[in-house]
Short mmCIF file of C-alpha atoms in Angstrom, two decimals:
data_model
loop_
_atom_site.label_atom_id
_atom_site.label_comp_id
_atom_site.label_asym_id
_atom_site.label_seq_id
_atom_site.Cartn_x
_atom_site.Cartn_y
_atom_site.Cartn_z
CA UNK A 405 57.31 54.89 72.07
CA UNK A 406 56.70 54.71 68.32
CA UNK A 407 59.35 51.98 67.97
CA UNK A 408 57.73 50.02 70.80
CA UNK A 409 54.29 50.27 69.18
CA UNK A 410 55.63 49.17 65.80
CA UNK A 411 57.42 46.21 67.36
CA UNK A 412 54.28 45.21 69.26
CA UNK A 413 52.20 45.30 66.07
CA UNK A 414 54.73 43.07 64.30
CA UNK A 415 54.72 40.60 67.16
CA UNK A 416 50.92 40.47 67.16
CA UNK A 417 50.93 39.90 63.39
CA UNK A 418 53.38 37.03 63.68
CA UNK A 419 51.40 35.60 66.59
CA UNK A 420 48.21 35.66 64.53
CA UNK A 421 49.94 33.84 61.64
CA UNK A 422 51.13 31.08 63.97
CA UNK A 423 47.99 30.66 66.05
CA UNK A 424 45.33 30.94 63.34
CA UNK A 425 45.36 28.39 60.47
CA UNK A 426 44.92 29.26 56.81
CA UNK A 427 41.39 29.98 55.65
CA UNK A 428 39.36 26.77 55.26
CA UNK A 429 37.75 25.77 51.99
CA UNK A 430 34.25 27.16 51.47
CA UNK A 431 31.75 24.37 50.76
CA UNK A 432 28.03 24.70 50.00
CA UNK A 433 25.56 24.66 52.86
CA UNK A 434 23.52 21.48 53.44
CA UNK A 435 25.94 19.16 51.67
CA UNK A 436 24.53 16.23 49.74
CA UNK A 437 25.98 12.75 50.31
CA UNK A 438 28.27 13.15 47.28
CA UNK A 439 29.44 16.61 48.33
CA UNK A 440 30.11 15.40 51.87
CA UNK A 441 32.14 12.47 50.51
CA UNK A 442 34.13 14.87 48.34
CA UNK A 443 34.80 17.20 51.27
CA UNK A 444 36.12 14.29 53.36
CA UNK A 445 38.28 13.12 50.47
CA UNK A 446 39.81 16.57 49.82
CA UNK A 447 40.50 17.05 53.53
CA UNK A 448 42.43 13.77 53.58
CA UNK A 449 44.31 14.77 50.40
CA UNK A 450 45.31 18.06 52.01
CA UNK A 451 46.49 16.24 55.14
CA UNK A 452 48.66 14.00 52.95
CA UNK A 453 49.99 17.05 51.08
CA UNK A 454 50.85 18.72 54.36
CA UNK A 455 52.83 15.65 55.34
CA UNK A 456 54.80 15.98 52.09
CA UNK A 457 55.30 19.74 52.61
CA UNK A 458 53.33 20.49 49.43
CA UNK A 459 50.73 23.16 48.71
CA UNK A 460 47.16 22.17 49.61
CA UNK A 461 44.03 22.38 47.49
CA UNK A 462 42.68 25.74 48.62
CA UNK A 463 39.91 26.81 46.23
CA UNK A 464 36.45 25.44 45.39
CA UNK A 465 35.24 26.97 42.14
CA UNK A 466 32.04 24.94 41.78
CA UNK A 467 30.46 22.18 43.81
CA UNK A 468 27.28 20.35 42.83
CA UNK A 469 25.89 16.90 43.53
CA UNK A 470 27.38 15.42 40.36
CA UNK A 471 30.31 17.70 39.54
CA UNK A 472 32.90 19.78 41.38
CA UNK A 473 35.78 21.98 40.29
CA UNK A 474 38.68 22.84 42.61
CA UNK A 475 42.23 24.11 42.36
CA UNK A 476 45.38 25.45 43.94
CA UNK A 477 45.54 29.23 43.73
CA UNK A 478 47.67 32.04 45.09
CA UNK A 479 44.73 33.28 47.18
CA UNK A 480 42.52 30.88 49.15
CA UNK A 481 39.04 30.35 47.73
CA UNK A 482 39.78 32.29 44.59
CA UNK A 483 37.08 32.19 41.91
CA UNK A 484 39.63 32.07 39.09
CA UNK A 485 41.41 28.81 38.14
CA UNK A 486 45.15 29.14 37.79
CA UNK A 487 47.84 26.55 37.03
CA UNK A 488 46.19 23.61 38.85
CA UNK A 489 42.64 22.52 38.07
CA UNK A 490 40.81 19.54 39.54
CA UNK A 491 37.48 18.24 38.24
CA UNK A 492 35.62 15.55 40.16
CA UNK A 493 32.73 13.61 38.63
CA UNK A 494 30.20 12.08 41.01
CA UNK A 495 27.20 9.83 40.58
CA UNK A 496 26.91 6.99 43.04
CA UNK A 497 29.65 8.49 45.16
CA UNK A 498 33.03 9.63 43.85
CA UNK A 499 33.52 8.14 40.39
CA UNK A 500 36.47 9.73 38.59
CA UNK A 501 38.53 12.90 38.63
CA UNK A 502 40.97 14.84 36.47
CA UNK A 503 44.00 16.59 37.95
CA UNK A 504 45.55 19.00 35.43
CA UNK A 505 48.51 21.32 35.78
CA UNK A 506 50.43 23.69 33.56
CA UNK A 507 53.26 23.77 36.11
CA UNK A 508 55.26 20.77 37.24
CA UNK A 509 55.99 22.27 40.65
CA UNK A 510 54.21 20.02 43.11
CA UNK A 511 52.32 18.05 40.45
CA UNK A 512 53.82 14.69 41.47
CA UNK A 513 53.01 15.31 45.15
CA UNK A 514 49.44 16.30 44.35
CA UNK A 515 48.86 13.21 42.22
CA UNK A 516 50.48 10.94 44.79
CA UNK A 517 48.23 12.33 47.53
CA UNK A 518 45.10 11.88 45.39
CA UNK A 519 46.05 8.28 44.54
CA UNK A 520 46.99 7.35 48.11
CA UNK A 521 43.76 8.68 49.64
CA UNK A 522 41.63 7.00 46.96
CA UNK A 523 43.42 3.74 47.80
CA UNK A 524 42.86 4.22 51.53
CA UNK A 525 46.57 4.64 52.21
CA UNK A 526 46.95 8.36 52.85
CA UNK A 527 49.54 7.78 55.58
CA UNK A 528 52.01 6.56 52.95
CA UNK A 529 51.29 9.09 50.21
CA UNK A 530 54.97 9.67 49.45
CA UNK A 531 55.23 6.03 48.33
CA UNK A 532 52.96 6.81 45.36
CA UNK A 533 55.33 9.34 43.78
CA UNK A 534 57.02 7.00 41.28
CA UNK A 535 54.37 7.02 38.56
CA UNK A 536 53.70 10.80 38.60
CA UNK A 537 57.44 11.53 38.64
CA UNK A 538 57.95 9.27 35.62
CA UNK A 539 55.40 11.24 33.59
CA UNK A 540 56.84 14.58 34.67
CA UNK A 541 60.27 13.34 33.57
CA UNK A 542 58.81 12.21 30.25
CA UNK A 543 57.32 15.66 29.63
CA UNK A 544 60.53 17.41 30.63
CA UNK A 545 62.47 15.21 28.22
CA UNK A 546 60.14 15.80 25.24
CA UNK A 547 58.08 18.93 26.02
CA UNK A 548 56.77 19.29 22.46
CA UNK A 549 55.51 15.69 22.15
CA UNK A 550 51.94 14.95 23.22
CA UNK A 551 50.59 11.65 24.51
CA UNK A 552 47.27 10.36 25.82
CA UNK A 553 46.09 7.13 27.44
CA UNK A 554 42.74 5.64 26.53
CA UNK A 555 40.60 6.41 29.60
CA UNK A 556 38.05 4.01 31.06
CA UNK A 557 35.93 5.82 33.63
CA UNK A 558 33.95 2.76 34.76
CA UNK A 559 35.03 1.89 38.28
CA UNK A 560 36.66 -1.41 39.21
CA UNK A 561 37.98 -3.01 42.39
CA UNK A 562 41.16 -0.91 42.39
CA UNK A 563 42.23 2.67 41.78
CA UNK A 564 43.23 3.26 38.15
CA UNK A 565 45.18 6.18 36.71
CA UNK A 566 45.58 7.43 33.14
CA UNK A 567 47.86 10.16 31.83
CA UNK A 568 47.73 12.70 29.03
CA UNK A 569 49.88 15.62 27.96
CA UNK A 570 49.13 18.39 25.49
CA UNK A 571 51.84 20.96 24.71
CA UNK A 572 49.28 23.31 23.14
CA UNK A 573 45.97 22.50 24.77
CA UNK A 574 44.21 25.70 23.75
CA UNK A 575 45.80 26.13 20.35
CA UNK A 576 47.25 29.51 21.23
CA UNK A 577 50.94 28.70 21.57
CA UNK A 578 53.40 29.06 18.74
CA UNK A 579 56.29 27.48 20.58
CA UNK A 580 56.94 25.52 23.73
CA UNK A 581 60.62 26.35 23.99
CA UNK A 582 59.93 28.58 26.96
CA UNK A 583 59.15 25.53 29.13
CA UNK A 584 56.30 25.27 31.58
CA UNK A 585 55.88 29.01 31.66
CA UNK A 586 53.57 28.44 28.70
CA UNK A 587 50.22 27.93 30.41
CA UNK A 588 48.66 26.31 27.34
CA UNK A 589 50.68 23.12 28.04
CA UNK A 590 48.91 20.77 30.44
CA UNK A 591 49.74 17.42 32.03
CA UNK A 592 46.66 15.55 33.26
CA UNK A 593 46.09 12.56 35.50
CA UNK A 594 42.69 10.90 35.32
CA UNK A 595 41.92 8.84 38.42
CA UNK A 596 39.09 6.31 38.68
CA UNK A 597 37.90 5.65 42.21
CA UNK A 598 37.42 2.04 43.37
CA UNK A 599 33.98 0.50 43.75
CA UNK A 600 34.32 -0.36 47.42
CA UNK A 601 34.33 2.35 50.03
CA UNK A 602 36.44 0.51 52.59
CA UNK A 603 40.13 1.22 52.95
CA UNK A 604 43.03 -0.58 51.33
CA UNK A 605 41.42 -0.71 47.90
CA UNK A 606 44.81 -0.90 46.23
CA UNK A 607 46.07 0.60 43.00
CA UNK A 608 46.14 -0.89 39.51
CA UNK A 609 49.48 0.28 38.13
CA UNK A 610 49.53 1.59 34.58
CA UNK A 611 53.06 1.16 33.18
CA UNK A 612 54.62 4.18 31.52
CA UNK A 613 54.63 3.50 27.75
CA UNK A 614 57.87 3.53 25.80
CA UNK A 615 57.16 5.55 22.64
CA UNK A 616 60.62 4.93 21.17
CA UNK A 617 60.11 1.18 20.80
CA UNK A 618 57.60 -0.35 18.40
CA UNK A 619 57.02 -3.95 17.35
CA UNK A 620 55.63 -4.43 13.85
CA UNK A 621 53.57 -7.58 13.42
CA UNK A 622 53.55 -8.17 9.66
CA UNK A 623 52.80 -11.89 9.58
CA UNK A 624 56.27 -12.88 8.42
CA UNK A 625 58.66 -15.25 10.15
CA UNK A 626 61.49 -12.71 10.18
CA UNK A 627 61.03 -11.93 13.87
CA UNK A 628 59.10 -15.03 14.85
CA UNK A 629 55.85 -13.10 14.82
CA UNK A 630 53.82 -15.29 12.47
CA UNK A 631 50.19 -15.79 13.44
CA UNK A 632 47.31 -17.38 11.50
CA UNK A 633 45.60 -13.99 11.48
CA UNK A 634 47.89 -11.44 9.89
CA UNK A 635 45.42 -8.68 9.00
CA UNK A 636 45.16 -9.70 5.38
CA UNK A 637 48.83 -9.44 4.46
CA UNK A 638 48.69 -12.78 2.59
CA UNK A 639 46.72 -13.92 -0.48
CA UNK A 640 43.97 -16.51 -0.54
CA UNK A 641 42.71 -18.19 -3.74
CA UNK A 642 39.14 -19.46 -3.91
CA UNK A 643 38.06 -21.79 -6.73
CA UNK A 644 34.41 -20.81 -6.45
CA UNK A 645 33.65 -17.46 -8.17
CA UNK A 646 32.29 -14.79 -5.91
CA UNK A 647 29.59 -13.71 -6.47
CA UNK A 648 27.99 -16.70 -8.19
CA UNK A 649 27.71 -16.14 -11.96
CA UNK A 650 23.98 -16.84 -12.00
CA UNK A 651 23.14 -14.62 -9.07
CA UNK A 652 21.66 -11.13 -9.30
CA UNK A 653 24.89 -9.74 -7.94
CA UNK A 654 26.80 -11.32 -10.80
CA UNK A 655 25.28 -8.90 -13.29
#
């Protein structure tokens, strides 16, 4: 009888896990227009993540009319940020967001989902993996080397993305040899939402920079890089004294 009862309890537990979905995100009551737009956007991102078999955004830390903070945590609707933090800035709708992670597990999928939904193409989120994967590979190749794009948060006609990496973001790490277990190392994608609200906004691709190659423009003809404006690397001779000898500045 005891074995039967234990088996029945296990079956009921498994049945509850299958039939009842994971706990939904907790949003404020009486959502403003910005908060409602954010909720719709995050729901679409999570649908895209589900299609890629990736972890969903499951915690809302703060949510106001102009700013929201979310994340992916071990427990749904946790009040403590962990290895994935998302900050969304809102004004006249969704304006720009930062997706930061101290763990590369699932980072490319998360970024791809965010980009695809912002571009109105959430059904093909997996096709937006190339750029995030390239930056993850760059960090894995040189984990102690930081980089940062110049970010423009003003919206344009297309989705724009910028990337930054800090191996010691909080200044509390003596070494990064341990890999991404060091939670002070963060890779960040900044995404600027498009101006239009309709779908198929498109994405403005930001090419991954090549830090190992550098072209020096010194004004010489050695590499065919001569230009009339060479940042003052040549000499100019003027026959007229400057300042004029009889001026006040001449004394």
